[in-house]
């Protein structure tokens, strides 16, 4: 499905939601082929913008890109439906969220957005382990939109083959909903039950460190 799902977990990540609120983010997803955007924004003080605001600002910038259908909420008892619908998950680096995003294997892409304002950031360690294994892409809030528009992320060394001036067709192949993740170069996380992934994460972290 052409659905992107942004999730921050049980706390807040206003830095990420600020980037999600930008017209650049919405236009970036739309040009990749996404039609719907679901945003779970937790306890943050930044509220996702409504589609009408995005559409108005986009029109002011003379953009002809169709705007996304948006659904947002703070919390739900379960996010299973949202993960099942999504072709792309953009999330904080919580282990539980990464497990849900990456299972079943090969179902969807994951972009882990590292909260670079945190000290002793264990989520960054997990994110880099997933990047090293080509299971996910990793960026910071400030570089998220650059990643969506160019397929490149300069903060962390990419394990993917990314040209500096990548054509839109290749960016769509890497990040869009039409091509299965493994055909775009992503490596399946594991072909087992979610319970087997926690030991795998620990193993990856030990290897990375």
Short mmCIF file of C-alpha atoms in Angstrom, two decimals, residues 93-193:
data_model
loop_
_atom_site.label_atom_id
_atom_site.label_comp_id
_atom_site.label_asym_id
_atom_site.label_seq_id
_atom_site.Cartn_x
_atom_site.Cartn_y
_atom_site.Cartn_z
CA UNK A 93 14.85 4.04 17.30
CA UNK A 94 13.00 2.06 19.94
CA UNK A 95 13.70 -1.67 19.70
CA UNK A 96 10.03 -2.63 19.88
CA UNK A 97 9.12 -0.27 17.06
CA UNK A 98 11.95 -1.54 14.88
CA UNK A 99 10.82 -5.13 15.45
CA UNK A 100 7.26 -4.30 14.43
CA UNK A 101 8.41 -2.36 11.38
CA UNK A 102 10.75 -5.09 10.13
CA UNK A 103 8.41 -8.06 10.55
CA UNK A 104 7.12 -9.85 8.63
CA UNK A 105 10.38 -9.82 6.71
CA UNK A 106 10.39 -7.81 3.48
CA UNK A 107 7.01 -6.18 4.04
CA UNK A 108 8.06 -2.53 4.42
CA UNK A 109 10.96 -0.08 4.53
CA UNK A 110 12.17 1.48 7.76
CA UNK A 111 13.81 4.86 8.25
CA UNK A 112 15.10 5.27 11.80
CA UNK A 113 15.31 8.92 12.82
CA UNK A 114 17.89 9.36 15.56
CA UNK A 115 17.06 11.86 18.29
CA UNK A 116 20.42 13.62 18.33
CA UNK A 117 19.47 15.73 21.37
CA UNK A 118 19.63 12.75 23.73
CA UNK A 119 22.63 11.83 25.85
CA UNK A 120 23.77 8.18 26.09
CA UNK A 121 21.66 7.43 23.05
CA UNK A 122 21.27 3.65 22.95
CA UNK A 123 18.69 4.03 20.20
CA UNK A 124 21.43 5.40 17.96
CA UNK A 125 23.49 2.26 18.59
CA UNK A 126 20.58 0.09 17.48
CA UNK A 127 19.91 2.30 14.46
CA UNK A 128 23.51 2.07 13.30
CA UNK A 129 23.51 -1.70 13.74
CA UNK A 130 20.41 -1.90 11.52
CA UNK A 131 22.05 0.41 8.99
CA UNK A 132 25.22 -1.67 8.97
CA UNK A 133 23.14 -4.75 8.19
CA UNK A 134 21.21 -2.87 5.45
CA UNK A 135 17.96 -3.51 7.30
CA UNK A 136 17.06 0.18 7.55
CA UNK A 137 18.08 3.68 6.58
CA UNK A 138 19.11 6.10 9.33
CA UNK A 139 19.01 9.89 9.55
CA UNK A 140 18.47 12.75 12.00
CA UNK A 141 15.41 15.01 11.98
CA UNK A 142 17.36 17.72 10.17
CA UNK A 143 18.39 15.37 7.36
CA UNK A 144 15.11 13.46 6.93
CA UNK A 145 13.75 15.57 4.10
CA UNK A 146 17.10 15.57 2.33
CA UNK A 147 16.99 11.77 2.44
CA UNK A 148 13.47 11.65 1.00
CA UNK A 149 14.36 14.01 -1.84
CA UNK A 150 17.81 12.71 -2.76
CA UNK A 151 18.09 9.16 -1.44
CA UNK A 152 21.24 10.23 0.42
CA UNK A 153 21.96 10.89 4.08
CA UNK A 154 25.28 12.52 4.95
CA UNK A 155 25.25 12.19 8.75
CA UNK A 156 25.70 8.42 8.72
CA UNK A 157 27.72 6.41 6.18
CA UNK A 158 25.20 4.64 3.95
CA UNK A 159 25.46 0.95 3.23
CA UNK A 160 23.38 1.47 0.10
CA UNK A 161 24.68 2.41 -3.33
CA UNK A 162 23.57 6.03 -3.65
CA UNK A 163 24.74 8.35 -6.40
CA UNK A 164 25.19 12.01 -5.56
CA UNK A 165 22.72 13.05 -8.25
CA UNK A 166 20.39 10.07 -8.12
CA UNK A 167 17.53 10.30 -10.65
CA UNK A 168 13.99 10.28 -9.31
CA UNK A 169 13.35 6.77 -10.65
CA UNK A 170 16.20 5.41 -8.49
CA UNK A 171 15.05 7.36 -5.44
CA UNK A 172 11.58 5.87 -5.93
CA UNK A 173 13.13 2.42 -6.20
CA UNK A 174 14.96 2.92 -2.91
CA UNK A 175 12.20 4.61 -0.92
CA UNK A 176 8.91 4.33 -2.80
CA UNK A 177 6.05 1.84 -2.28
CA UNK A 178 6.13 0.13 -5.67
CA UNK A 179 9.34 -1.92 -5.41
CA UNK A 180 9.67 -4.59 -2.68
CA UNK A 181 12.35 -3.62 -0.12
CA UNK A 182 14.66 -6.53 -0.88
CA UNK A 183 14.64 -5.65 -4.60
CA UNK A 184 15.76 -2.14 -3.63
CA UNK A 185 18.78 -3.44 -1.70
CA UNK A 186 17.39 -3.86 1.79
CA UNK A 187 18.31 -7.03 3.64
CA UNK A 188 15.50 -8.93 5.33
CA UNK A 189 15.79 -8.68 9.10
CA UNK A 190 15.10 -12.33 9.82
CA UNK A 191 12.78 -15.03 8.65
CA UNK A 192 11.43 -16.02 12.02
CA UNK A 193 9.07 -14.92 14.74
#
